[in-house]
N, C-alpha and C. Protein backbone atom coordinates (compact mmCIF):
# COMPACT_ATOMS: atom_id res chain seq x y z
N MET A 1 0.82 -1.17 0.00
CA MET A 1 0.00 0.00 0.00
C MET A 1 0.87 1.25 0.00
N PHE A 2 1.80 1.35 0.96
CA PHE A 2 2.70 2.50 1.02
C PHE A 2 4.08 2.06 0.55
N GLU A 3 4.63 2.84 -0.35
CA GLU A 3 5.98 2.55 -0.79
C GLU A 3 6.95 3.34 0.08
N ARG A 4 7.96 2.64 0.55
CA ARG A 4 8.98 3.32 1.34
C ARG A 4 10.06 3.82 0.40
N LEU A 5 10.58 4.98 0.70
CA LEU A 5 11.67 5.52 -0.09
C LEU A 5 12.92 4.66 0.14
N PRO A 6 13.76 4.55 -0.86
CA PRO A 6 14.97 3.76 -0.68
C PRO A 6 15.91 4.44 0.33
N LYS A 7 16.71 3.64 0.99
CA LYS A 7 17.70 4.21 1.88
C LYS A 7 18.66 5.06 1.06
N ARG A 8 19.12 6.13 1.67
CA ARG A 8 20.00 7.05 0.98
C ARG A 8 21.37 7.10 1.66
N LEU A 9 22.38 7.35 0.85
CA LEU A 9 23.70 7.64 1.41
C LEU A 9 23.67 9.12 1.77
N ASP A 10 23.53 9.42 3.06
CA ASP A 10 23.37 10.81 3.45
C ASP A 10 24.32 11.24 4.57
N ASP A 11 25.33 10.44 4.84
CA ASP A 11 26.32 10.79 5.85
C ASP A 11 27.58 11.29 5.15
N VAL A 12 27.95 12.53 5.42
CA VAL A 12 29.09 13.16 4.76
C VAL A 12 30.37 12.34 4.95
N ASP A 13 30.60 11.87 6.17
CA ASP A 13 31.83 11.12 6.45
C ASP A 13 31.89 9.80 5.69
N ILE A 14 30.77 9.11 5.59
CA ILE A 14 30.73 7.83 4.87
C ILE A 14 30.93 8.05 3.38
N VAL A 15 30.26 9.04 2.82
CA VAL A 15 30.39 9.31 1.39
C VAL A 15 31.82 9.77 1.08
N THR A 16 32.39 10.62 1.92
CA THR A 16 33.76 11.08 1.72
C THR A 16 34.74 9.91 1.77
N ALA A 17 34.57 9.02 2.74
CA ALA A 17 35.44 7.85 2.84
C ALA A 17 35.30 6.94 1.62
N ALA A 18 34.09 6.78 1.14
CA ALA A 18 33.85 5.95 -0.05
C ALA A 18 34.52 6.55 -1.28
N ILE A 19 34.41 7.86 -1.44
CA ILE A 19 35.05 8.53 -2.57
C ILE A 19 36.56 8.34 -2.51
N ARG A 20 37.13 8.55 -1.33
CA ARG A 20 38.59 8.37 -1.17
C ARG A 20 39.01 6.94 -1.51
N ALA A 21 38.27 5.98 -0.99
CA ALA A 21 38.62 4.57 -1.23
C ALA A 21 38.54 4.23 -2.71
N LEU A 22 37.49 4.68 -3.37
CA LEU A 22 37.34 4.39 -4.80
C LEU A 22 38.40 5.12 -5.63
N ALA A 23 38.73 6.34 -5.24
CA ALA A 23 39.77 7.08 -5.96
C ALA A 23 41.13 6.39 -5.83
N ARG A 24 41.41 5.85 -4.64
CA ARG A 24 42.66 5.11 -4.44
C ARG A 24 42.74 3.88 -5.33
N GLU A 25 41.59 3.31 -5.64
CA GLU A 25 41.54 2.13 -6.51
C GLU A 25 41.61 2.51 -7.99
N GLY A 26 41.69 3.80 -8.27
CA GLY A 26 41.84 4.23 -9.66
C GLY A 26 40.56 4.65 -10.35
N TYR A 27 39.47 4.71 -9.63
CA TYR A 27 38.20 5.13 -10.24
C TYR A 27 38.26 6.62 -10.55
N ASP A 28 37.73 7.02 -11.70
CA ASP A 28 37.60 8.45 -11.99
C ASP A 28 36.27 8.93 -11.43
N ARG A 29 36.03 10.24 -11.55
CA ARG A 29 34.83 10.81 -10.92
C ARG A 29 33.54 10.16 -11.42
N ALA A 30 33.44 9.94 -12.72
CA ALA A 30 32.22 9.34 -13.27
C ALA A 30 31.99 7.94 -12.71
N ARG A 31 33.05 7.14 -12.64
CA ARG A 31 32.91 5.78 -12.12
C ARG A 31 32.60 5.78 -10.62
N ILE A 32 33.17 6.75 -9.89
CA ILE A 32 32.88 6.85 -8.46
C ILE A 32 31.40 7.14 -8.26
N GLU A 33 30.88 8.10 -9.01
CA GLU A 33 29.47 8.45 -8.88
C GLU A 33 28.58 7.27 -9.24
N GLN A 34 28.91 6.55 -10.31
CA GLN A 34 28.12 5.39 -10.70
C GLN A 34 28.15 4.33 -9.60
N ALA A 35 29.31 4.08 -9.02
CA ALA A 35 29.43 3.06 -7.98
C ALA A 35 28.60 3.44 -6.75
N LEU A 36 28.66 4.70 -6.35
CA LEU A 36 27.89 5.13 -5.18
C LEU A 36 26.39 5.06 -5.45
N ILE A 37 25.97 5.52 -6.60
CA ILE A 37 24.55 5.54 -6.93
C ILE A 37 23.98 4.13 -7.03
N ARG A 38 24.80 3.18 -7.45
CA ARG A 38 24.33 1.78 -7.50
C ARG A 38 24.02 1.25 -6.11
N GLN A 39 24.73 1.75 -5.11
CA GLN A 39 24.51 1.29 -3.73
C GLN A 39 23.25 1.90 -3.13
N ALA A 40 23.08 3.20 -3.33
CA ALA A 40 21.92 3.90 -2.78
C ALA A 40 21.90 5.30 -3.38
N PRO A 41 20.72 5.93 -3.42
CA PRO A 41 20.66 7.30 -3.92
C PRO A 41 21.55 8.22 -3.08
N VAL A 42 22.19 9.16 -3.76
CA VAL A 42 23.07 10.13 -3.09
C VAL A 42 22.61 11.52 -3.50
N ASP A 43 22.40 12.38 -2.53
CA ASP A 43 22.03 13.76 -2.80
C ASP A 43 23.19 14.43 -3.53
N LEU A 44 22.91 15.10 -4.63
CA LEU A 44 23.97 15.70 -5.43
C LEU A 44 24.69 16.83 -4.69
N ASP A 45 23.98 17.57 -3.85
CA ASP A 45 24.64 18.61 -3.06
C ASP A 45 25.61 17.99 -2.06
N LEU A 46 25.22 16.88 -1.46
CA LEU A 46 26.09 16.18 -0.52
C LEU A 46 27.31 15.65 -1.25
N LEU A 47 27.11 15.08 -2.43
CA LEU A 47 28.21 14.55 -3.22
C LEU A 47 29.19 15.68 -3.56
N ALA A 48 28.67 16.81 -3.97
CA ALA A 48 29.52 17.96 -4.30
C ALA A 48 30.30 18.43 -3.07
N GLU A 49 29.66 18.44 -1.90
CA GLU A 49 30.33 18.83 -0.66
C GLU A 49 31.49 17.88 -0.35
N CYS A 50 31.27 16.60 -0.56
CA CYS A 50 32.32 15.60 -0.30
C CYS A 50 33.49 15.78 -1.26
N TYR A 51 33.19 16.01 -2.53
CA TYR A 51 34.27 16.26 -3.49
C TYR A 51 35.06 17.50 -3.11
N GLU A 52 34.37 18.54 -2.66
CA GLU A 52 35.05 19.77 -2.24
C GLU A 52 35.98 19.49 -1.06
N ARG A 53 35.53 18.68 -0.12
CA ARG A 53 36.37 18.32 1.03
C ARG A 53 37.66 17.64 0.58
N ILE A 54 37.55 16.77 -0.42
CA ILE A 54 38.70 15.98 -0.85
C ILE A 54 39.55 16.73 -1.87
N PHE A 55 38.93 17.14 -2.96
CA PHE A 55 39.67 17.65 -4.09
C PHE A 55 39.82 19.17 -4.08
N GLY A 56 39.11 19.85 -3.23
CA GLY A 56 39.22 21.30 -3.16
C GLY A 56 40.19 21.76 -2.09
N ALA A 57 40.97 20.85 -1.56
CA ALA A 57 41.87 21.16 -0.45
C ALA A 57 43.14 21.88 -0.87
N GLY A 58 43.40 21.96 -2.18
CA GLY A 58 44.59 22.65 -2.65
C GLY A 58 45.85 21.81 -2.61
N ALA A 59 45.72 20.50 -2.48
CA ALA A 59 46.89 19.63 -2.51
C ALA A 59 47.50 19.64 -3.91
N SER A 60 48.78 19.36 -3.99
CA SER A 60 49.49 19.49 -5.26
C SER A 60 49.20 18.37 -6.25
N THR A 61 48.91 17.17 -5.76
CA THR A 61 48.63 16.06 -6.67
C THR A 61 47.38 15.34 -6.21
N LEU A 62 46.80 14.58 -7.12
CA LEU A 62 45.60 13.82 -6.79
C LEU A 62 45.87 12.85 -5.65
N SER A 63 47.02 12.18 -5.66
CA SER A 63 47.31 11.21 -4.60
C SER A 63 47.45 11.91 -3.25
N ASP A 64 47.97 13.15 -3.22
CA ASP A 64 48.02 13.90 -1.96
C ASP A 64 46.62 14.20 -1.47
N ARG A 65 45.73 14.53 -2.40
CA ARG A 65 44.36 14.90 -2.03
C ARG A 65 43.60 13.72 -1.45
N ILE A 66 43.73 12.55 -2.04
CA ILE A 66 42.95 11.41 -1.54
C ILE A 66 43.58 10.78 -0.32
N ALA A 67 44.86 11.07 -0.06
CA ALA A 67 45.52 10.53 1.12
C ALA A 67 45.13 11.29 2.37
N ALA A 68 44.65 12.50 2.21
CA ALA A 68 44.31 13.34 3.37
C ALA A 68 43.18 12.78 4.20
């Protein structure tokens, strides 16, 4: 009778950790987003915030950014 909404990935720390882990494995941004969305819906604003935390830090290389 009532449809429940799917569970969402809505914790900044969990999404940030997932992005870092996938980036370490060599996933590019498009593949990271696809992998996360397959697990559960992700708010695009939250996803953007997580990317800003990781990649907007001003580190000199990608590996420095994901190691933080």
